[in-house]
Amino acid sequence: MSALTDNHFAVLTAVAAPAILTNASSVQCLGLGNRIARVIDRTRAVAIAMAGEASGSELRKHLEYEFALLRRRARFLTYSLRLGYAALGGFAAEALTAVLGGLLAYSPFAHLSTATAIIALLIGILSVGAFVVSCTYMVRETVMALENLESEANTLMLHTMLQTKKRA
């Protein structure tokens, strides 16, 4: 018998690790969905503000820059969400494959247990890779979100300044 079939905790560990990673990636996907919703809301607000500004105005230029940042953020969030869902599915598949391998170890097809373990490991490696790249996209989007926030503040200051000049 192999070390995996001699130790029931090894099978439990093989199932628990993907389960924890499945939870982490599902929480990440939920957060990404919320971030996408925020970007959509802000994009709509900027588009409405742009529609009311004359082409070539200073405020319009600020709004166009902000709009471009929002589009880039949306792209990064979309990439991140796709990879997050791929990781989520992969971790679930890895857990199921590990359970199947554990069951095979005690069946007449015990020789397939090793192959199943290798398949689970490969799925796990791909899933962790997808999760890490998804997190990388999310970090890049967060940096852009901070840049976007600064741009929003500058646009608001410019808008306030222009409104003050109009009243004077």
Short mmCIF file of N, CA and C in Angstrom, two decimals:
data_model
loop_
_atom_site.label_atom_id
_atom_site.label_comp_id
_atom_site.label_asym_id
_atom_site.label_seq_id
_atom_site.Cartn_x
_atom_site.Cartn_y
_atom_site.Cartn_z
N MET A 1 0.84 -1.19 0.00
CA MET A 1 0.00 0.00 0.00
C MET A 1 0.88 1.25 0.00
N SER A 2 0.35 2.30 -0.58
CA SER A 2 1.12 3.55 -0.65
C SER A 2 0.88 4.36 0.62
N ALA A 3 1.68 5.40 0.79
CA ALA A 3 1.54 6.28 1.96
C ALA A 3 0.18 6.95 1.97
N LEU A 4 -0.36 7.24 0.81
CA LEU A 4 -1.66 7.90 0.71
C LEU A 4 -2.77 6.99 1.22
N THR A 5 -2.71 5.71 0.90
CA THR A 5 -3.78 4.79 1.32
C THR A 5 -3.56 4.29 2.74
N ASP A 6 -2.33 4.35 3.26
CA ASP A 6 -2.06 3.95 4.63
C ASP A 6 -2.54 4.99 5.63
N ASN A 7 -2.60 6.21 5.22
CA ASN A 7 -2.93 7.31 6.12
C ASN A 7 -4.21 7.99 5.64
N HIS A 8 -5.27 7.81 6.41
CA HIS A 8 -6.55 8.42 6.04
C HIS A 8 -6.50 9.95 6.09
N PHE A 9 -5.60 10.48 6.91
CA PHE A 9 -5.46 11.93 6.99
C PHE A 9 -4.87 12.51 5.71
N ALA A 10 -4.10 11.73 5.00
CA ALA A 10 -3.54 12.20 3.73
C ALA A 10 -4.66 12.45 2.73
N VAL A 11 -5.64 11.57 2.70
CA VAL A 11 -6.79 11.77 1.80
C VAL A 11 -7.57 12.99 2.24
N LEU A 12 -7.78 13.14 3.56
CA LEU A 12 -8.49 14.30 4.09
C LEU A 12 -7.76 15.60 3.72
N THR A 13 -6.45 15.59 3.84
CA THR A 13 -5.65 16.77 3.48
C THR A 13 -5.77 17.06 1.99
N ALA A 14 -5.76 16.02 1.18
CA ALA A 14 -5.87 16.19 -0.26
C ALA A 14 -7.22 16.80 -0.64
N VAL A 15 -8.23 16.59 0.18
CA VAL A 15 -9.55 17.16 -0.09
C VAL A 15 -9.68 18.53 0.57
N ALA A 16 -9.11 18.72 1.75
CA ALA A 16 -9.26 19.97 2.50
C ALA A 16 -8.56 21.14 1.82
N ALA A 17 -7.37 20.90 1.31
CA ALA A 17 -6.62 22.00 0.68
C ALA A 17 -7.39 22.61 -0.49
N PRO A 18 -7.89 21.81 -1.44
CA PRO A 18 -8.67 22.41 -2.52
C PRO A 18 -9.96 23.06 -2.01
N ALA A 19 -10.53 22.51 -0.94
CA ALA A 19 -11.76 23.09 -0.40
C ALA A 19 -11.49 24.50 0.14
N ILE A 20 -10.37 24.67 0.82
CA ILE A 20 -10.00 25.99 1.34
C ILE A 20 -9.72 26.94 0.19
N LEU A 21 -9.01 26.47 -0.82
CA LEU A 21 -8.71 27.30 -1.99
C LEU A 21 -9.99 27.61 -2.78
N THR A 22 -10.92 26.68 -2.81
CA THR A 22 -12.21 26.93 -3.46
C THR A 22 -12.93 28.06 -2.75
N ASN A 23 -12.91 28.04 -1.44
CA ASN A 23 -13.54 29.11 -0.66
C ASN A 23 -12.85 30.45 -0.93
N ALA A 24 -11.53 30.45 -0.95
CA ALA A 24 -10.79 31.70 -1.19
C ALA A 24 -11.11 32.27 -2.57
N SER A 25 -11.15 31.42 -3.58
CA SER A 25 -11.42 31.92 -4.93
C SER A 25 -12.87 32.35 -5.08
N SER A 26 -13.79 31.70 -4.37
CA SER A 26 -15.19 32.14 -4.47
C SER A 26 -15.39 33.48 -3.79
N VAL A 27 -14.72 33.71 -2.67
CA VAL A 27 -14.79 35.02 -2.01
C VAL A 27 -14.17 36.09 -2.92
N GLN A 28 -13.08 35.74 -3.56
CA GLN A 28 -12.45 36.68 -4.48
C GLN A 28 -13.40 37.02 -5.63
N CYS A 29 -14.06 36.02 -6.19
CA CYS A 29 -14.99 36.25 -7.30
C CYS A 29 -16.15 37.14 -6.87
N LEU A 30 -16.64 36.95 -5.66
CA LEU A 30 -17.70 37.82 -5.15
C LEU A 30 -17.21 39.27 -5.06
N GLY A 31 -16.01 39.44 -4.54
CA GLY A 31 -15.44 40.79 -4.46
C GLY A 31 -15.23 41.41 -5.83
N LEU A 32 -14.79 40.59 -6.77
CA LEU A 32 -14.59 41.09 -8.13
C LEU A 32 -15.91 41.52 -8.76
N GLY A 33 -16.96 40.75 -8.50
CA GLY A 33 -18.27 41.12 -9.01
C GLY A 33 -18.71 42.48 -8.48
N ASN A 34 -18.46 42.72 -7.21
CA ASN A 34 -18.79 44.02 -6.62
C ASN A 34 -17.96 45.15 -7.22
N ARG A 35 -16.69 44.87 -7.46
CA ARG A 35 -15.82 45.90 -8.05
C ARG A 35 -16.28 46.23 -9.48
N ILE A 36 -16.66 45.20 -10.22
CA ILE A 36 -17.15 45.43 -11.59
C ILE A 36 -18.41 46.28 -11.55
N ALA A 37 -19.30 46.01 -10.61
CA ALA A 37 -20.53 46.80 -10.48
C ALA A 37 -20.20 48.26 -10.19
N ARG A 38 -19.21 48.49 -9.34
CA ARG A 38 -18.80 49.87 -9.02
C ARG A 38 -18.23 50.56 -10.25
N VAL A 39 -17.42 49.85 -11.03
CA VAL A 39 -16.85 50.43 -12.25
C VAL A 39 -17.96 50.75 -13.25
N ILE A 40 -18.93 49.87 -13.37
CA ILE A 40 -20.05 50.11 -14.29
C ILE A 40 -20.81 51.37 -13.87
N ASP A 41 -21.12 51.47 -12.58
CA ASP A 41 -21.84 52.66 -12.08
C ASP A 41 -21.06 53.94 -12.35
N ARG A 42 -19.77 53.90 -12.06
CA ARG A 42 -18.95 55.11 -12.25
C ARG A 42 -18.81 55.42 -13.74
N THR A 43 -18.69 54.42 -14.58
CA THR A 43 -18.58 54.64 -16.03
C THR A 43 -19.84 55.33 -16.56
N ARG A 44 -20.99 54.88 -16.10
CA ARG A 44 -22.25 55.52 -16.51
C ARG A 44 -22.29 56.98 -16.08
N ALA A 45 -21.88 57.25 -14.86
CA ALA A 45 -21.89 58.63 -14.35
C ALA A 45 -20.94 59.52 -15.16
N VAL A 46 -19.77 59.00 -15.48
CA VAL A 46 -18.80 59.78 -16.26
C VAL A 46 -19.32 60.00 -17.68
N ALA A 47 -19.94 58.97 -18.27
CA ALA A 47 -20.50 59.11 -19.62
C ALA A 47 -21.58 60.18 -19.66
N ILE A 48 -22.42 60.21 -18.64
CA ILE A 48 -23.47 61.24 -18.57
C ILE A 48 -22.84 62.62 -18.43
N ALA A 49 -21.83 62.73 -17.58
CA ALA A 49 -21.15 64.02 -17.40
C ALA A 49 -20.46 64.46 -18.69
N MET A 50 -19.86 63.51 -19.41
CA MET A 50 -19.19 63.83 -20.67
C MET A 50 -20.19 64.34 -21.70
N ALA A 51 -21.38 63.75 -21.71
CA ALA A 51 -22.40 64.15 -22.69
C ALA A 51 -22.81 65.61 -22.52
N GLY A 52 -22.68 66.12 -21.30
CA GLY A 52 -23.07 67.50 -21.02
C GLY A 52 -21.95 68.50 -21.19
N GLU A 53 -20.78 68.05 -21.57
CA GLU A 53 -19.63 68.96 -21.71
C GLU A 53 -19.27 69.15 -23.17
N ALA A 54 -18.84 70.35 -23.47
CA ALA A 54 -18.43 70.67 -24.84
C ALA A 54 -17.14 69.94 -25.17
N SER A 55 -17.05 69.50 -26.42
CA SER A 55 -15.86 68.83 -26.89
C SER A 55 -14.66 69.76 -26.80
N GLY A 56 -13.56 69.26 -26.25
CA GLY A 56 -12.34 70.06 -26.16
C GLY A 56 -12.22 70.86 -24.88
N SER A 57 -13.26 70.91 -24.06
CA SER A 57 -13.18 71.66 -22.81
C SER A 57 -12.23 70.95 -21.84
N GLU A 58 -11.72 71.72 -20.90
CA GLU A 58 -10.79 71.16 -19.92
C GLU A 58 -11.45 70.07 -19.08
N LEU A 59 -12.70 70.32 -18.69
CA LEU A 59 -13.43 69.33 -17.90
C LEU A 59 -13.67 68.06 -18.72
N ARG A 60 -13.98 68.23 -19.97
CA ARG A 60 -14.22 67.07 -20.84
C ARG A 60 -12.95 66.22 -20.96
N LYS A 61 -11.79 66.87 -21.05
CA LYS A 61 -10.53 66.13 -21.13
C LYS A 61 -10.30 65.30 -19.86
N HIS A 62 -10.61 65.90 -18.70
CA HIS A 62 -10.48 65.17 -17.44
C HIS A 62 -11.43 63.96 -17.42
N LEU A 63 -12.65 64.20 -17.86
CA LEU A 63 -13.64 63.13 -17.88
C LEU A 63 -13.25 62.02 -18.86
N GLU A 64 -12.68 62.38 -20.00
CA GLU A 64 -12.24 61.37 -20.97
C GLU A 64 -11.10 60.52 -20.41
N TYR A 65 -10.20 61.17 -19.68
CA TYR A 65 -9.10 60.43 -19.05
C TYR A 65 -9.66 59.46 -18.02
N GLU A 66 -10.61 59.94 -17.22
CA GLU A 66 -11.24 59.10 -16.21
C GLU A 66 -11.98 57.93 -16.86
N PHE A 67 -12.66 58.22 -17.96
CA PHE A 67 -13.39 57.18 -18.69
C PHE A 67 -12.43 56.12 -19.22
N ALA A 68 -11.29 56.54 -19.74
CA ALA A 68 -10.28 55.59 -20.24
C ALA A 68 -9.76 54.71 -19.11
N LEU A 69 -9.52 55.30 -17.94
CA LEU A 69 -9.08 54.51 -16.78
C LEU A 69 -10.14 53.49 -16.38
N LEU A 70 -11.39 53.90 -16.40
CA LEU A 70 -12.47 52.99 -16.04
C LEU A 70 -12.56 51.82 -17.03
N ARG A 71 -12.34 52.09 -18.29
CA ARG A 71 -12.37 51.01 -19.30
C ARG A 71 -11.24 50.01 -19.05
N ARG A 72 -10.05 50.53 -18.73
CA ARG A 72 -8.92 49.64 -18.43
C ARG A 72 -9.20 48.83 -17.17
N ARG A 73 -9.76 49.48 -16.17
CA ARG A 73 -10.10 48.76 -14.93
C ARG A 73 -11.10 47.65 -15.22
N ALA A 74 -12.10 47.94 -16.03
CA ALA A 74 -13.11 46.93 -16.37
C ALA A 74 -12.46 45.75 -17.07
N ARG A 75 -11.50 46.02 -17.95
CA ARG A 75 -10.81 44.93 -18.65
C ARG A 75 -10.03 44.06 -17.67
N PHE A 76 -9.28 44.68 -16.77
CA PHE A 76 -8.51 43.91 -15.79
C PHE A 76 -9.43 43.11 -14.86
N LEU A 77 -10.53 43.71 -14.46
CA LEU A 77 -11.47 42.99 -13.60
C LEU A 77 -12.09 41.81 -14.33
N THR A 78 -12.38 41.99 -15.61
CA THR A 78 -12.94 40.89 -16.40
C THR A 78 -11.94 39.75 -16.52
N TYR A 79 -10.68 40.07 -16.81
CA TYR A 79 -9.65 39.03 -16.88
C TYR A 79 -9.55 38.30 -15.53
N SER A 80 -9.51 39.10 -14.47
CA SER A 80 -9.36 38.53 -13.14
C SER A 80 -10.55 37.63 -12.79
N LEU A 81 -11.75 38.08 -13.13
CA LEU A 81 -12.94 37.28 -12.81
C LEU A 81 -12.96 35.97 -13.60
N ARG A 82 -12.58 36.03 -14.86
CA ARG A 82 -12.52 34.80 -15.67
C ARG A 82 -11.56 33.79 -15.06
N LEU A 83 -10.37 34.28 -14.70
CA LEU A 83 -9.37 33.39 -14.10
C LEU A 83 -9.82 32.91 -12.72
N GLY A 84 -10.50 33.77 -11.98
CA GLY A 84 -11.01 33.38 -10.67
C GLY A 84 -12.02 32.26 -10.79
N TYR A 85 -12.92 32.37 -11.77
CA TYR A 85 -13.90 31.30 -11.98
C TYR A 85 -13.22 30.02 -12.47
N ALA A 86 -12.20 30.16 -13.30
CA ALA A 86 -11.45 28.98 -13.75
C ALA A 86 -10.78 28.29 -12.56
N ALA A 87 -10.20 29.09 -11.67
CA ALA A 87 -9.57 28.53 -10.46
C ALA A 87 -10.62 27.87 -9.58
N LEU A 88 -11.76 28.52 -9.42
CA LEU A 88 -12.84 27.97 -8.60
C LEU A 88 -13.28 26.60 -9.12
N GLY A 89 -13.52 26.52 -10.41
CA GLY A 89 -13.90 25.24 -11.01
C GLY A 89 -12.79 24.21 -10.90
N GLY A 90 -11.57 24.66 -11.07
CA GLY A 90 -10.43 23.75 -10.97
C GLY A 90 -10.26 23.18 -9.58
N PHE A 91 -10.42 24.03 -8.56
CA PHE A 91 -10.29 23.53 -7.19
C PHE A 91 -11.40 22.53 -6.86
N ALA A 92 -12.60 22.80 -7.35
CA ALA A 92 -13.70 21.85 -7.14
C ALA A 92 -13.40 20.53 -7.85
N ALA A 93 -12.89 20.60 -9.07
CA ALA A 93 -12.53 19.39 -9.82
C ALA A 93 -11.39 18.64 -9.13
N GLU A 94 -10.45 19.39 -8.59
CA GLU A 94 -9.33 18.76 -7.89
C GLU A 94 -9.82 18.01 -6.65
N ALA A 95 -10.73 18.62 -5.89
CA ALA A 95 -11.26 17.96 -4.69
C ALA A 95 -12.01 16.68 -5.07
N LEU A 96 -12.82 16.77 -6.10
CA LEU A 96 -13.57 15.59 -6.54
C LEU A 96 -12.63 14.49 -7.03
N THR A 97 -11.61 14.89 -7.76
CA THR A 97 -10.63 13.92 -8.26
C THR A 97 -9.88 13.26 -7.10
N ALA A 98 -9.56 14.04 -6.06
CA ALA A 98 -8.87 13.48 -4.89
C ALA A 98 -9.76 12.47 -4.17
N VAL A 99 -11.05 12.80 -4.04
CA VAL A 99 -11.98 11.85 -3.41
C VAL A 99 -12.06 10.58 -4.25
N LEU A 100 -12.18 10.74 -5.54
CA LEU A 100 -12.25 9.58 -6.44
C LEU A 100 -10.99 8.72 -6.30
N GLY A 101 -9.82 9.38 -6.24
CA GLY A 101 -8.57 8.65 -6.07
C GLY A 101 -8.53 7.90 -4.75
N GLY A 102 -9.05 8.52 -3.70
CA GLY A 102 -9.11 7.86 -2.40
C GLY A 102 -10.00 6.64 -2.42
N LEU A 103 -11.12 6.75 -3.13
CA LEU A 103 -12.03 5.61 -3.24
C LEU A 103 -11.42 4.50 -4.09
N LEU A 104 -10.74 4.89 -5.15
CA LEU A 104 -10.11 3.87 -6.02
C LEU A 104 -9.04 3.07 -5.29
N ALA A 105 -8.39 3.71 -4.31
CA ALA A 105 -7.32 3.03 -3.57
C ALA A 105 -7.83 1.78 -2.86
N TYR A 106 -9.10 1.77 -2.51
CA TYR A 106 -9.68 0.64 -1.78
C TYR A 106 -10.56 -0.24 -2.68
N SER A 107 -10.40 -0.08 -3.97
CA SER A 107 -11.21 -0.86 -4.91
C SER A 107 -10.32 -1.82 -5.69
N PRO A 108 -10.93 -2.66 -6.51
CA PRO A 108 -10.13 -3.54 -7.36
C PRO A 108 -9.29 -2.76 -8.38
N PHE A 109 -9.58 -1.47 -8.54
CA PHE A 109 -8.85 -0.65 -9.50
C PHE A 109 -7.83 0.24 -8.78
N ALA A 110 -7.22 -0.26 -7.74
CA ALA A 110 -6.28 0.52 -6.92
C ALA A 110 -5.12 1.08 -7.73
N HIS A 111 -4.76 0.40 -8.81
CA HIS A 111 -3.65 0.87 -9.64
C HIS A 111 -3.96 2.23 -10.29
N LEU A 112 -5.25 2.56 -10.40
CA LEU A 112 -5.63 3.86 -10.98
C LEU A 112 -5.53 5.00 -9.98
N SER A 113 -5.36 4.66 -8.72
CA SER A 113 -5.28 5.67 -7.67
C SER A 113 -4.11 6.63 -7.88
N THR A 114 -2.97 6.11 -8.27
CA THR A 114 -1.80 6.95 -8.50
C THR A 114 -2.03 7.89 -9.67
N ALA A 115 -2.59 7.38 -10.74
CA ALA A 115 -2.88 8.23 -11.90
C ALA A 115 -3.87 9.33 -11.52
N THR A 116 -4.86 8.98 -10.70
CA THR A 116 -5.84 9.97 -10.27
C THR A 116 -5.17 11.05 -9.41
N ALA A 117 -4.24 10.64 -8.56
CA ALA A 117 -3.52 11.60 -7.72
C ALA A 117 -2.70 12.56 -8.59
N ILE A 118 -2.09 12.04 -9.63
CA ILE A 118 -1.30 12.90 -10.54
C ILE A 118 -2.22 13.88 -11.26
N ILE A 119 -3.36 13.40 -11.70
CA ILE A 119 -4.33 14.28 -12.38
C ILE A 119 -4.80 15.37 -11.42
N ALA A 120 -5.11 15.00 -10.18
CA ALA A 120 -5.54 15.98 -9.18
C ALA A 120 -4.45 17.02 -8.94
N LEU A 121 -3.21 16.56 -8.87
CA LEU A 121 -2.09 17.48 -8.66
C LEU A 121 -1.96 18.45 -9.83
N LEU A 122 -2.06 17.96 -11.05
CA LEU A 122 -1.97 18.83 -12.23
C LEU A 122 -3.11 19.85 -12.25
N ILE A 123 -4.32 19.40 -11.94
CA ILE A 123 -5.46 20.33 -11.88
C ILE A 123 -5.21 21.37 -10.81
N GLY A 124 -4.68 20.94 -9.67
CA GLY A 124 -4.38 21.87 -8.58
C GLY A 124 -3.35 22.90 -8.96
N ILE A 125 -2.30 22.47 -9.64
CA ILE A 125 -1.24 23.40 -10.06
C ILE A 125 -1.80 24.44 -11.03
N LEU A 126 -2.60 23.98 -12.00
CA LEU A 126 -3.22 24.91 -12.95
C LEU A 126 -4.18 25.88 -12.24
N SER A 127 -4.92 25.37 -11.28
CA SER A 127 -5.88 26.19 -10.55
C SER A 127 -5.18 27.24 -9.70
N VAL A 128 -4.13 26.84 -9.02
CA VAL A 128 -3.36 27.81 -8.22
C VAL A 128 -2.75 28.87 -9.14
N GLY A 129 -2.25 28.44 -10.29
CA GLY A 129 -1.72 29.41 -11.25
C GLY A 129 -2.77 30.41 -11.69
N ALA A 130 -3.97 29.91 -12.01
CA ALA A 130 -5.06 30.80 -12.41
C ALA A 130 -5.43 31.76 -11.28
N PHE A 131 -5.45 31.25 -10.05
CA PHE A 131 -5.78 32.08 -8.89
C PHE A 131 -4.73 33.17 -8.68
N VAL A 132 -3.47 32.81 -8.80
CA VAL A 132 -2.38 33.79 -8.61
C VAL A 132 -2.44 34.87 -9.69
N VAL A 133 -2.64 34.48 -10.94
CA VAL A 133 -2.73 35.46 -12.02
C VAL A 133 -3.97 36.34 -11.82
N SER A 134 -5.06 35.74 -11.38
CA SER A 134 -6.27 36.51 -11.09
C SER A 134 -5.98 37.56 -10.01
N CYS A 135 -5.28 37.16 -8.97
CA CYS A 135 -4.91 38.11 -7.91
C CYS A 135 -4.00 39.21 -8.44
N THR A 136 -3.10 38.86 -9.36
CA THR A 136 -2.20 39.85 -9.95
C THR A 136 -2.99 40.89 -10.73
N TYR A 137 -3.98 40.45 -11.52
CA TYR A 137 -4.83 41.39 -12.23
C TYR A 137 -5.60 42.27 -11.26
N MET A 138 -6.03 41.68 -10.16
CA MET A 138 -6.79 42.45 -9.17
C MET A 138 -5.91 43.52 -8.52
N VAL A 139 -4.66 43.18 -8.25
CA VAL A 139 -3.72 44.16 -7.69
C VAL A 139 -3.50 45.30 -8.68
N ARG A 140 -3.31 44.96 -9.95
CA ARG A 140 -3.11 46.00 -10.97
C ARG A 140 -4.34 46.90 -11.07
N GLU A 141 -5.54 46.30 -10.98
CA GLU A 141 -6.76 47.09 -11.03
C GLU A 141 -6.88 47.98 -9.81
N THR A 142 -6.43 47.51 -8.66
CA THR A 142 -6.48 48.31 -7.44
C THR A 142 -5.59 49.55 -7.57
N VAL A 143 -4.44 49.38 -8.17
CA VAL A 143 -3.55 50.52 -8.41
C VAL A 143 -4.25 51.53 -9.33
N MET A 144 -4.91 51.01 -10.37
CA MET A 144 -5.66 51.90 -11.28
C MET A 144 -6.83 52.56 -10.57
N ALA A 145 -7.46 51.84 -9.64
CA ALA A 145 -8.59 52.41 -8.89
C ALA A 145 -8.12 53.61 -8.07
N LEU A 146 -6.94 53.50 -7.49
CA LEU A 146 -6.39 54.63 -6.73
C LEU A 146 -6.07 55.80 -7.66
N GLU A 147 -5.53 55.50 -8.83
CA GLU A 147 -5.27 56.54 -9.83
C GLU A 147 -6.60 57.17 -10.27
N ASN A 148 -7.61 56.33 -10.44
CA ASN A 148 -8.93 56.79 -10.84
C ASN A 148 -9.53 57.70 -9.76
N LEU A 149 -9.32 57.34 -8.51
CA LEU A 149 -9.82 58.15 -7.40
C LEU A 149 -9.17 59.53 -7.40
N GLU A 150 -7.88 59.55 -7.65
CA GLU A 150 -7.17 60.83 -7.73
C GLU A 150 -7.69 61.66 -8.90
N SER A 151 -7.93 61.00 -10.02
CA SER A 151 -8.48 61.68 -11.19
C SER A 151 -9.87 62.23 -10.91
N GLU A 152 -10.69 61.45 -10.20
CA GLU A 152 -12.03 61.92 -9.82
C GLU A 152 -11.94 63.17 -8.96
N ALA A 153 -11.01 63.17 -8.01
CA ALA A 153 -10.83 64.33 -7.13
C ALA A 153 -10.41 65.55 -7.94
N ASN A 154 -9.48 65.37 -8.87
CA ASN A 154 -9.04 66.49 -9.72
C ASN A 154 -10.18 67.00 -10.58
N THR A 155 -10.97 66.09 -11.13
CA THR A 155 -12.11 66.48 -11.96
C THR A 155 -13.13 67.25 -11.13
N LEU A 156 -13.38 66.77 -9.92
CA LEU A 156 -14.33 67.46 -9.04
C LEU A 156 -13.83 68.86 -8.68
N MET A 157 -12.55 68.98 -8.40
CA MET A 157 -11.98 70.30 -8.08
C MET A 157 -12.10 71.23 -9.28
N LEU A 158 -11.82 70.72 -10.47
CA LEU A 158 -11.94 71.53 -11.67
C LEU A 158 -13.39 71.95 -11.90
N HIS A 159 -14.30 71.01 -11.74
CA HIS A 159 -15.73 71.31 -11.91
C HIS A 159 -16.18 72.38 -10.91
N THR A 160 -15.75 72.25 -9.66
CA THR A 160 -16.10 73.24 -8.63
C THR A 160 -15.54 74.60 -8.98
N MET A 161 -14.29 74.62 -9.44
CA MET A 161 -13.64 75.87 -9.82
C MET A 161 -14.38 76.52 -10.98
N LEU A 162 -14.79 75.75 -11.98
CA LEU A 162 -15.51 76.29 -13.13
C LEU A 162 -16.89 76.81 -12.71
N GLN A 163 -17.54 76.12 -11.80
CA GLN A 163 -18.85 76.56 -11.32
C GLN A 163 -18.72 77.87 -10.54
N THR A 164 -17.64 77.98 -9.77
CA THR A 164 -17.40 79.21 -9.00
C THR A 164 -17.15 80.38 -9.93
N LYS A 165 -16.40 80.16 -11.00
CA LYS A 165 -16.13 81.22 -11.99
C LYS A 165 -17.41 81.65 -12.70
N LYS A 166 -18.30 80.71 -13.00
CA LYS A 166 -19.54 81.03 -13.67
C LYS A 166 -20.43 81.91 -12.79
N ARG A 167 -20.42 81.66 -11.50
CA ARG A 167 -21.26 82.43 -10.56
C ARG A 167 -20.72 83.83 -10.35
N ALA A 168 -19.40 83.99 -10.47
CA ALA A 168 -18.78 85.28 -10.18
C ALA A 168 -18.95 86.29 -11.29
#
